[in-house]
């Protein structure tokens, strides 16, 4: 399904019935990353998946896609389909978008799940690395996406999940050059949302990978304390929904029962 929005179309899907869950994918991913999770949950929940700006079947809006731009697009979809106060589940960049959504619409969600994500802004070193990534992707986007996807998995899991890595690489290769650049630029300048997360008094949780090669596991632990947010620590890297799917789903379902 699509929604006309500011001269482009936003792609989204709805399945199931019950309490609404909004799933927001990560960088270089698209809404299909949630297929297995949605299949498991749609008997009891209304599951909404959305292709964020410049990803999947949703086109770009500009040179920079701020996390607020993406959150506004999500809001447009939810308004159109008449969904109020969903539980937001964001993987990596999708978590950044969820926090931007919460900041823009403080009463707009009833629960928050950050999966391999953080409320911390980019460090100065990380900002420099994103700028370097933009230079690399302009020269060779296929090589960049291939390298970036493999590096999301814990090193010891890369052989075991080689088929899944290949499939994700194939999906990532379809992300337009401008979509990649716009997201990198947007993530680089995203806000510090620690106070946003701390102020959110409804159910919230962080799923952290003990061997996440992208986000600091120790930072997630500190974030959990600072922001008074429950943390579930799982063995795996930045792709826990694949690397540790069964345990993630069990813990996620327990969290949903609290709401």
C-alpha atoms as a printed R data frame, in Angstrom:
    type eleno elety resid chain resno      x       y      z
1   ATOM     1    CA   UNK     A     1  0.000   0.000  0.000
2   ATOM     2    CA   UNK     A     2  1.126   3.556 -0.617
3   ATOM     3    CA   UNK     A     3  0.398   7.057  0.642
4   ATOM     4    CA   UNK     A     4  1.015  10.170 -1.448
5   ATOM     5    CA   UNK     A     5  3.239  12.456  0.617
6   ATOM     6    CA   UNK     A     6  4.998  15.666 -0.455
7   ATOM     7    CA   UNK     A     7  5.306  14.563 -4.045
8   ATOM     8    CA   UNK     A     8  6.457  11.001 -3.361
9   ATOM     9    CA   UNK     A     9  4.756   7.777 -2.271
10  ATOM    10    CA   UNK     A    10  5.426   6.131  1.075
11  ATOM    11    CA   UNK     A    11  5.189   2.361  1.005
12  ATOM    12    CA   UNK     A    12  3.626   0.616  3.998
13  ATOM    13    CA   UNK     A    13  1.869  -2.625  4.920
14  ATOM    14    CA   UNK     A    14 -0.701  -3.625  7.531
15  ATOM    15    CA   UNK     A    15 -1.489  -7.117  8.763
16  ATOM    16    CA   UNK     A    16 -3.296  -8.691 11.701
17  ATOM    17    CA   UNK     A    17 -5.589  -7.157 14.282
18  ATOM    18    CA   UNK     A    18 -5.290  -5.968 17.859
19  ATOM    19    CA   UNK     A    19 -2.988  -3.516 19.606
20  ATOM    20    CA   UNK     A    20 -1.055  -1.618 16.919
21  ATOM    21    CA   UNK     A    21  2.693  -2.176 16.558
22  ATOM    22    CA   UNK     A    22  4.725   0.063 14.230
23  ATOM    23    CA   UNK     A    23  7.969  -1.488 12.993
24  ATOM    24    CA   UNK     A    24 10.686   0.845 11.678
25  ATOM    25    CA   UNK     A    25 13.662  -0.688  9.884
26  ATOM    26    CA   UNK     A    26 17.323   0.235 10.012
27  ATOM    27    CA   UNK     A    27 19.750   1.860  7.593
28  ATOM    28    CA   UNK     A    28 20.063  -0.020  4.252
29  ATOM    29    CA   UNK     A    29 17.112  -2.204  5.270
30  ATOM    30    CA   UNK     A    30 13.443  -1.930  4.379
31  ATOM    31    CA   UNK     A    31 10.104  -3.040  5.767
32  ATOM    32    CA   UNK     A    32 10.629  -6.648  4.614
33  ATOM    33    CA   UNK     A    33 13.203  -7.136  7.377
34  ATOM    34    CA   UNK     A    34 10.263  -7.594  9.753
35  ATOM    35    CA   UNK     A    35  8.485 -10.329  7.761
36  ATOM    36    CA   UNK     A    36  9.314 -13.208 10.113
37  ATOM    37    CA   UNK     A    37  8.542 -11.138 13.221
38  ATOM    38    CA   UNK     A    38  5.235  -9.880 11.816
39  ATOM    39    CA   UNK     A    39  4.229 -13.384 10.759
40  ATOM    40    CA   UNK     A    40  4.659 -14.508 14.349
41  ATOM    41    CA   UNK     A    41  2.773 -11.574 15.897
42  ATOM    42    CA   UNK     A    42 -0.028 -10.725 13.488
43  ATOM    43    CA   UNK     A    43 -2.487 -13.174 15.049
44  ATOM    44    CA   UNK     A    44 -2.615 -10.974 18.142
45  ATOM    45    CA   UNK     A    45 -1.525  -7.519 16.992
46  ATOM    46    CA   UNK     A    46 -2.037  -5.054 14.153
47  ATOM    47    CA   UNK     A    47  1.420  -4.863 12.593
48  ATOM    48    CA   UNK     A    48  2.362  -1.825 10.504
49  ATOM    49    CA   UNK     A    49  5.646  -1.809  8.594
50  ATOM    50    CA   UNK     A    50  6.852   1.272  6.728
51  ATOM    51    CA   UNK     A    51  9.620   1.889  4.192
52  ATOM    52    CA   UNK     A    52 11.401   4.959  5.536
53  ATOM    53    CA   UNK     A    53 12.457   7.808  3.253
54  ATOM    54    CA   UNK     A    54 14.916   6.710  0.563
55  ATOM    55    CA   UNK     A    55 14.594   3.019  1.453
56  ATOM    56    CA   UNK     A    56 12.619   0.138  0.013
57  ATOM    57    CA   UNK     A    57  9.863   1.433 -2.244
58  ATOM    58    CA   UNK     A    58  9.755   4.905 -0.675
59  ATOM    59    CA   UNK     A    59 11.582   7.595 -2.631
60  ATOM    60    CA   UNK     A    60 13.829  10.395 -1.359
61  ATOM    61    CA   UNK     A    61 12.624  13.833 -0.303
62  ATOM    62    CA   UNK     A    62 15.933  15.684 -0.275
63  ATOM    63    CA   UNK     A    63 19.704  15.599  0.139
64  ATOM    64    CA   UNK     A    64 19.380  15.152  3.904
65  ATOM    65    CA   UNK     A    65 16.734  13.030  5.590
66  ATOM    66    CA   UNK     A    66 16.716  14.190  9.186
67  ATOM    67    CA   UNK     A    67 15.306  11.721 11.658
68  ATOM    68    CA   UNK     A    68 12.505  14.272 12.179
69  ATOM    69    CA   UNK     A    69 11.721  14.158  8.443
70  ATOM    70    CA   UNK     A    70 11.354  10.407  8.643
71  ATOM    71    CA   UNK     A    71  9.249  10.675 11.810
72  ATOM    72    CA   UNK     A    72  6.909  13.140 10.098
73  ATOM    73    CA   UNK     A    73  6.478  10.671  7.233
74  ATOM    74    CA   UNK     A    74  5.638   7.920  9.734
75  ATOM    75    CA   UNK     A    75  3.099  10.240 11.375
76  ATOM    76    CA   UNK     A    76  1.487  10.893  7.983
77  ATOM    77    CA   UNK     A    77  1.006   7.157  7.441
78  ATOM    78    CA   UNK     A    78 -0.417   6.564 10.911
79  ATOM    79    CA   UNK     A    79 -2.773   9.521 10.570
80  ATOM    80    CA   UNK     A    80 -3.948   8.258  7.189
81  ATOM    81    CA   UNK     A    81 -4.699   4.743  8.453
82  ATOM    82    CA   UNK     A    82 -6.182   6.140 11.696
83  ATOM    83    CA   UNK     A    83 -3.745   4.521 14.112
84  ATOM    84    CA   UNK     A    84 -3.314   6.267 17.459
85  ATOM    85    CA   UNK     A    85 -0.805   5.560 20.220
86  ATOM    86    CA   UNK     A    86  0.959   2.537 18.730
87  ATOM    87    CA   UNK     A    87  3.896   0.743 20.255
88  ATOM    88    CA   UNK     A    88  6.984   1.702 18.230
89  ATOM    89    CA   UNK     A    89  9.716  -0.822 17.515
90  ATOM    90    CA   UNK     A    90 12.810   0.599 15.843
91  ATOM    91    CA   UNK     A    91 15.894  -1.259 14.679
92  ATOM    92    CA   UNK     A    92 19.088   0.849 14.613
93  ATOM    93    CA   UNK     A    93 18.176   3.903 12.478
94  ATOM    94    CA   UNK     A    94 14.521   2.976 13.017
95  ATOM    95    CA   UNK     A    95 15.139   3.513 16.726
96  ATOM    96    CA   UNK     A    96 16.504   6.991 16.006
97  ATOM    97    CA   UNK     A    97 13.331   7.706 14.032
98  ATOM    98    CA   UNK     A    98 11.185   6.361 16.885
99  ATOM    99    CA   UNK     A    99 12.899   8.723 19.330
100 ATOM   100    CA   UNK     A   100 12.442  11.657 16.947
101 ATOM   101    CA   UNK     A   101  8.760  10.686 16.684
102 ATOM   102    CA   UNK     A   102  8.474  10.597 20.472
103 ATOM   103    CA   UNK     A   103 10.146  14.005 20.716
104 ATOM   104    CA   UNK     A   104  7.772  15.506 18.136
105 ATOM   105    CA   UNK     A   105  4.651  13.753 19.442
106 ATOM   106    CA   UNK     A   106  5.204  13.077 23.176
107 ATOM   107    CA   UNK     A   107  1.744  11.589 23.658
108 ATOM   108    CA   UNK     A   108  1.838   9.730 20.356
109 ATOM   109    CA   UNK     A   109  3.028   6.281 21.396
110 ATOM   110    CA   UNK     A   110  2.152   3.839 24.166
111 ATOM   111    CA   UNK     A   111  5.416   1.904 24.272
112 ATOM   112    CA   UNK     A   112  8.927   2.004 22.841
113 ATOM   113    CA   UNK     A   113 11.366  -0.708 21.813
114 ATOM   114    CA   UNK     A   114 14.916   0.200 20.798
115 ATOM   115    CA   UNK     A   115 16.493  -2.774 19.053
116 ATOM   116    CA   UNK     A   116 20.252  -2.348 18.532
117 ATOM   117    CA   UNK     A   117 19.687   1.380 18.801
118 ATOM   118    CA   UNK     A   118 20.439   4.264 21.150
119 ATOM   119    CA   UNK     A   119 19.266   7.666 22.328
120 ATOM   120    CA   UNK     A   120 22.873   8.918 22.319
121 ATOM   121    CA   UNK     A   121 23.902  11.197 19.437
122 ATOM   122    CA   UNK     A   122 26.823  10.363 17.175
123 ATOM   123    CA   UNK     A   123 30.225  10.917 18.749
124 ATOM   124    CA   UNK     A   124 32.628  13.202 16.907
125 ATOM   125    CA   UNK     A   125 34.522  10.130 15.709
126 ATOM   126    CA   UNK     A   126 31.316   8.561 14.456
127 ATOM   127    CA   UNK     A   127 30.398  11.741 12.576
128 ATOM   128    CA   UNK     A   128 33.782  11.686 10.847
129 ATOM   129    CA   UNK     A   129 33.264   8.028  9.914
130 ATOM   130    CA   UNK     A   130 29.848   8.805  8.433
131 ATOM   131    CA   UNK     A   131 31.387  11.563  6.300
132 ATOM   132    CA   UNK     A   132 34.012   9.090  5.109
133 ATOM   133    CA   UNK     A   133 31.261   6.590  4.348
134 ATOM   134    CA   UNK     A   134 29.506   9.198  2.193
135 ATOM   135    CA   UNK     A   135 32.716   9.718  0.205
136 ATOM   136    CA   UNK     A   136 33.122   5.946 -0.237
137 ATOM   137    CA   UNK     A   137 29.521   5.318 -1.261
138 ATOM   138    CA   UNK     A   138 29.672   8.058 -3.898
139 ATOM   139    CA   UNK     A   139 32.567   6.211 -5.533
140 ATOM   140    CA   UNK     A   140 31.364   2.623 -5.170
141 ATOM   141    CA   UNK     A   141 27.907   2.136 -3.624
142 ATOM   142    CA   UNK     A   142 27.785  -1.635 -4.189
143 ATOM   143    CA   UNK     A   143 31.098  -2.231 -2.444
144 ATOM   144    CA   UNK     A   144 30.025   0.006  0.426
145 ATOM   145    CA   UNK     A   145 26.666  -1.712  1.026
146 ATOM   146    CA   UNK     A   146 28.236  -5.163  0.817
147 ATOM   147    CA   UNK     A   147 30.884  -4.293  3.384
148 ATOM   148    CA   UNK     A   148 28.458  -2.425  5.641
149 ATOM   149    CA   UNK     A   149 25.961  -5.298  5.892
150 ATOM   150    CA   UNK     A   150 28.551  -7.987  6.700
151 ATOM   151    CA   UNK     A   151 29.986  -5.779  9.439
152 ATOM   152    CA   UNK     A   152 26.634  -5.613 11.236
153 ATOM   153    CA   UNK     A   153 26.861  -9.233 12.378
154 ATOM   154    CA   UNK     A   154 29.040 -10.455 15.223
155 ATOM   155    CA   UNK     A   155 32.213 -11.776 13.648
156 ATOM   156    CA   UNK     A   156 31.658 -15.359 14.799
157 ATOM   157    CA   UNK     A   157 28.139 -15.350 13.278
158 ATOM   158    CA   UNK     A   158 29.067 -14.330  9.743
159 ATOM   159    CA   UNK     A   159 29.546 -17.873  8.443
160 ATOM   160    CA   UNK     A   160 26.466 -19.265 10.196
161 ATOM   161    CA   UNK     A   161 24.256 -16.530  8.762
162 ATOM   162    CA   UNK     A   162 25.941 -16.243  5.373
163 ATOM   163    CA   UNK     A   163 22.693 -16.835  3.479
164 ATOM   164    CA   UNK     A   164 20.858 -14.173  5.462
165 ATOM   165    CA   UNK     A   165 23.751 -11.770  4.931
166 ATOM   166    CA   UNK     A   166 23.588 -12.383  1.190
167 ATOM   167    CA   UNK     A   167 19.832 -11.742  1.151
168 ATOM   168    CA   UNK     A   168 20.218  -8.494  3.104
169 ATOM   169    CA   UNK     A   169 23.036  -7.401  0.799
170 ATOM   170    CA   UNK     A   170 20.759  -8.004 -2.179
171 ATOM   171    CA   UNK     A   171 18.075  -5.829 -0.586
172 ATOM   172    CA   UNK     A   172 20.597  -3.157  0.404
173 ATOM   173    CA   UNK     A   173 21.968  -2.979 -3.132
174 ATOM   174    CA   UNK     A   174 18.539  -1.725 -4.254
175 ATOM   175    CA   UNK     A   175 18.759   1.312 -1.950
176 ATOM   176    CA   UNK     A   176 19.306   4.342 -4.210
177 ATOM   177    CA   UNK     A   177 22.546   6.260 -3.839
178 ATOM   178    CA   UNK     A   178 20.708   9.359 -2.680
179 ATOM   179    CA   UNK     A   179 18.792   7.345 -0.107
180 ATOM   180    CA   UNK     A   180 22.058   6.100  1.390
181 ATOM   181    CA   UNK     A   181 23.634   9.553  1.470
182 ATOM   182    CA   UNK     A   182 20.516  11.255  2.833
183 ATOM   183    CA   UNK     A   183 20.255   8.776  5.704
184 ATOM   184    CA   UNK     A   184 23.952   9.019  6.571
185 ATOM   185    CA   UNK     A   185 23.697  12.803  6.632
186 ATOM   186    CA   UNK     A   186 20.568  12.626  8.784
187 ATOM   187    CA   UNK     A   187 22.013  10.171 11.296
188 ATOM   188    CA   UNK     A   188 25.162  12.266 11.580
189 ATOM   189    CA   UNK     A   189 23.230  15.325 12.776
190 ATOM   190    CA   UNK     A   190 20.587  13.603 14.870
191 ATOM   191    CA   UNK     A   191 19.763  15.006 18.302
192 ATOM   192    CA   UNK     A   192 20.747  13.729 21.697
193 ATOM   193    CA   UNK     A   193 17.512  12.063 22.845
194 ATOM   194    CA   UNK     A   194 18.564  10.838 26.262
195 ATOM   195    CA   UNK     A   195 16.211  13.301 27.973
196 ATOM   196    CA   UNK     A   196 13.430  12.285 25.574
197 ATOM   197    CA   UNK     A   197 13.878   8.656 26.594
198 ATOM   198    CA   UNK     A   198 14.193   9.491 30.283
199 ATOM   199    CA   UNK     A   199 11.004  11.583 30.227
200 ATOM   200    CA   UNK     A   200  8.970   8.820 28.560
201 ATOM   201    CA   UNK     A   201  7.123   7.156 31.438
202 ATOM   202    CA   UNK     A   202  5.341   4.445 29.506
203 ATOM   203    CA   UNK     A   203  6.801   0.958 28.920
204 ATOM   204    CA   UNK     A   204 10.182   1.121 27.192
205 ATOM   205    CA   UNK     A   205 13.023  -1.286 26.620
206 ATOM   206    CA   UNK     A   206 16.432  -1.546 24.958
207 ATOM   207    CA   UNK     A   207 17.608  -4.758 23.301
208 ATOM   208    CA   UNK     A   208 21.406  -4.705 23.205
209 ATOM   209    CA   UNK     A   209 23.834  -7.070 21.488
210 ATOM   210    CA   UNK     A   210 26.745  -8.099 23.680
211 ATOM   211    CA   UNK     A   211 28.969  -8.228 20.598
212 ATOM   212    CA   UNK     A   212 27.421  -5.394 18.608
213 ATOM   213    CA   UNK     A   213 30.174  -4.129 16.247
214 ATOM   214    CA   UNK     A   214 28.290  -0.857 15.593
215 ATOM   215    CA   UNK     A   215 27.006   0.315 18.985
216 ATOM   216    CA   UNK     A   216 28.881   0.154 22.271
217 ATOM   217    CA   UNK     A   217 27.354  -2.489 24.522
218 ATOM   218    CA   UNK     A   218 28.764  -0.689 27.570
219 ATOM   219    CA   UNK     A   219 27.142   2.535 26.371
220 ATOM   220    CA   UNK     A   220 23.788   0.734 26.156
221 ATOM   221    CA   UNK     A   221 24.228  -0.388 29.767
222 ATOM   222    CA   UNK     A   222 25.009   3.178 30.855
223 ATOM   223    CA   UNK     A   223 22.068   4.457 28.779
224 ATOM   224    CA   UNK     A   224 19.738   2.034 30.517
225 ATOM   225    CA   UNK     A   225 20.746   3.484 33.885
226 ATOM   226    CA   UNK     A   226 20.706   7.134 32.805
227 ATOM   227    CA   UNK     A   227 17.353   6.901 31.042
228 ATOM   228    CA   UNK     A   228 15.696   4.518 33.505
229 ATOM   229    CA   UNK     A   229 14.961   2.071 30.701
230 ATOM   230    CA   UNK     A   230 14.931  -1.709 31.002
231 ATOM   231    CA   UNK     A   231 17.669  -3.459 29.072
232 ATOM   232    CA   UNK     A   232 17.648  -6.959 27.631
233 ATOM   233    CA   UNK     A   233 21.135  -8.199 26.851
234 ATOM   234    CA   UNK     A   234 21.375 -10.850 24.143
235 ATOM   235    CA   UNK     A   235 24.284 -12.724 22.655
236 ATOM   236    CA   UNK     A   236 24.876 -11.410 19.140
237 ATOM   237    CA   UNK     A   237 25.780  -8.376 17.086
238 ATOM   238    CA   UNK     A   238 23.792  -5.556 15.507
239 ATOM   239    CA   UNK     A   239 21.239  -7.894 13.933
240 ATOM   240    CA   UNK     A   240 19.700  -9.543 16.977
241 ATOM   241    CA   UNK     A   241 16.392 -10.132 15.216
242 ATOM   242    CA   UNK     A   242 18.318 -12.614 13.025
243 ATOM   243    CA   UNK     A   243 21.272 -13.660 15.175
244 ATOM   244    CA   UNK     A   244 19.136 -14.366 18.240
245 ATOM   245    CA   UNK     A   245 15.613 -14.357 16.832
246 ATOM   246    CA   UNK     A   246 13.975 -16.851 19.177
247 ATOM   247    CA   UNK     A   247 15.214 -15.202 22.355
248 ATOM   248    CA   UNK     A   248 14.416 -11.738 21.008
249 ATOM   249    CA   UNK     A   249 10.855 -12.785 20.191
250 ATOM   250    CA   UNK     A   250 10.340 -14.399 23.603
251 ATOM   251    CA   UNK     A   251 11.536 -11.286 25.424
252 ATOM   252    CA   UNK     A   252  9.620  -8.969 23.098
253 ATOM   253    CA   UNK     A   253  6.354 -10.839 23.689
254 ATOM   254    CA   UNK     A   254  6.873 -10.640 27.458
255 ATOM   255    CA   UNK     A   255  7.385  -6.883 27.108
256 ATOM   256    CA   UNK     A   256  4.179  -6.545 25.065
257 ATOM   257    CA   UNK     A   257  2.191  -8.278 27.808
258 ATOM   258    CA   UNK     A   258  3.113  -5.422 30.167
259 ATOM   259    CA   UNK     A   259  1.278  -2.879 28.021
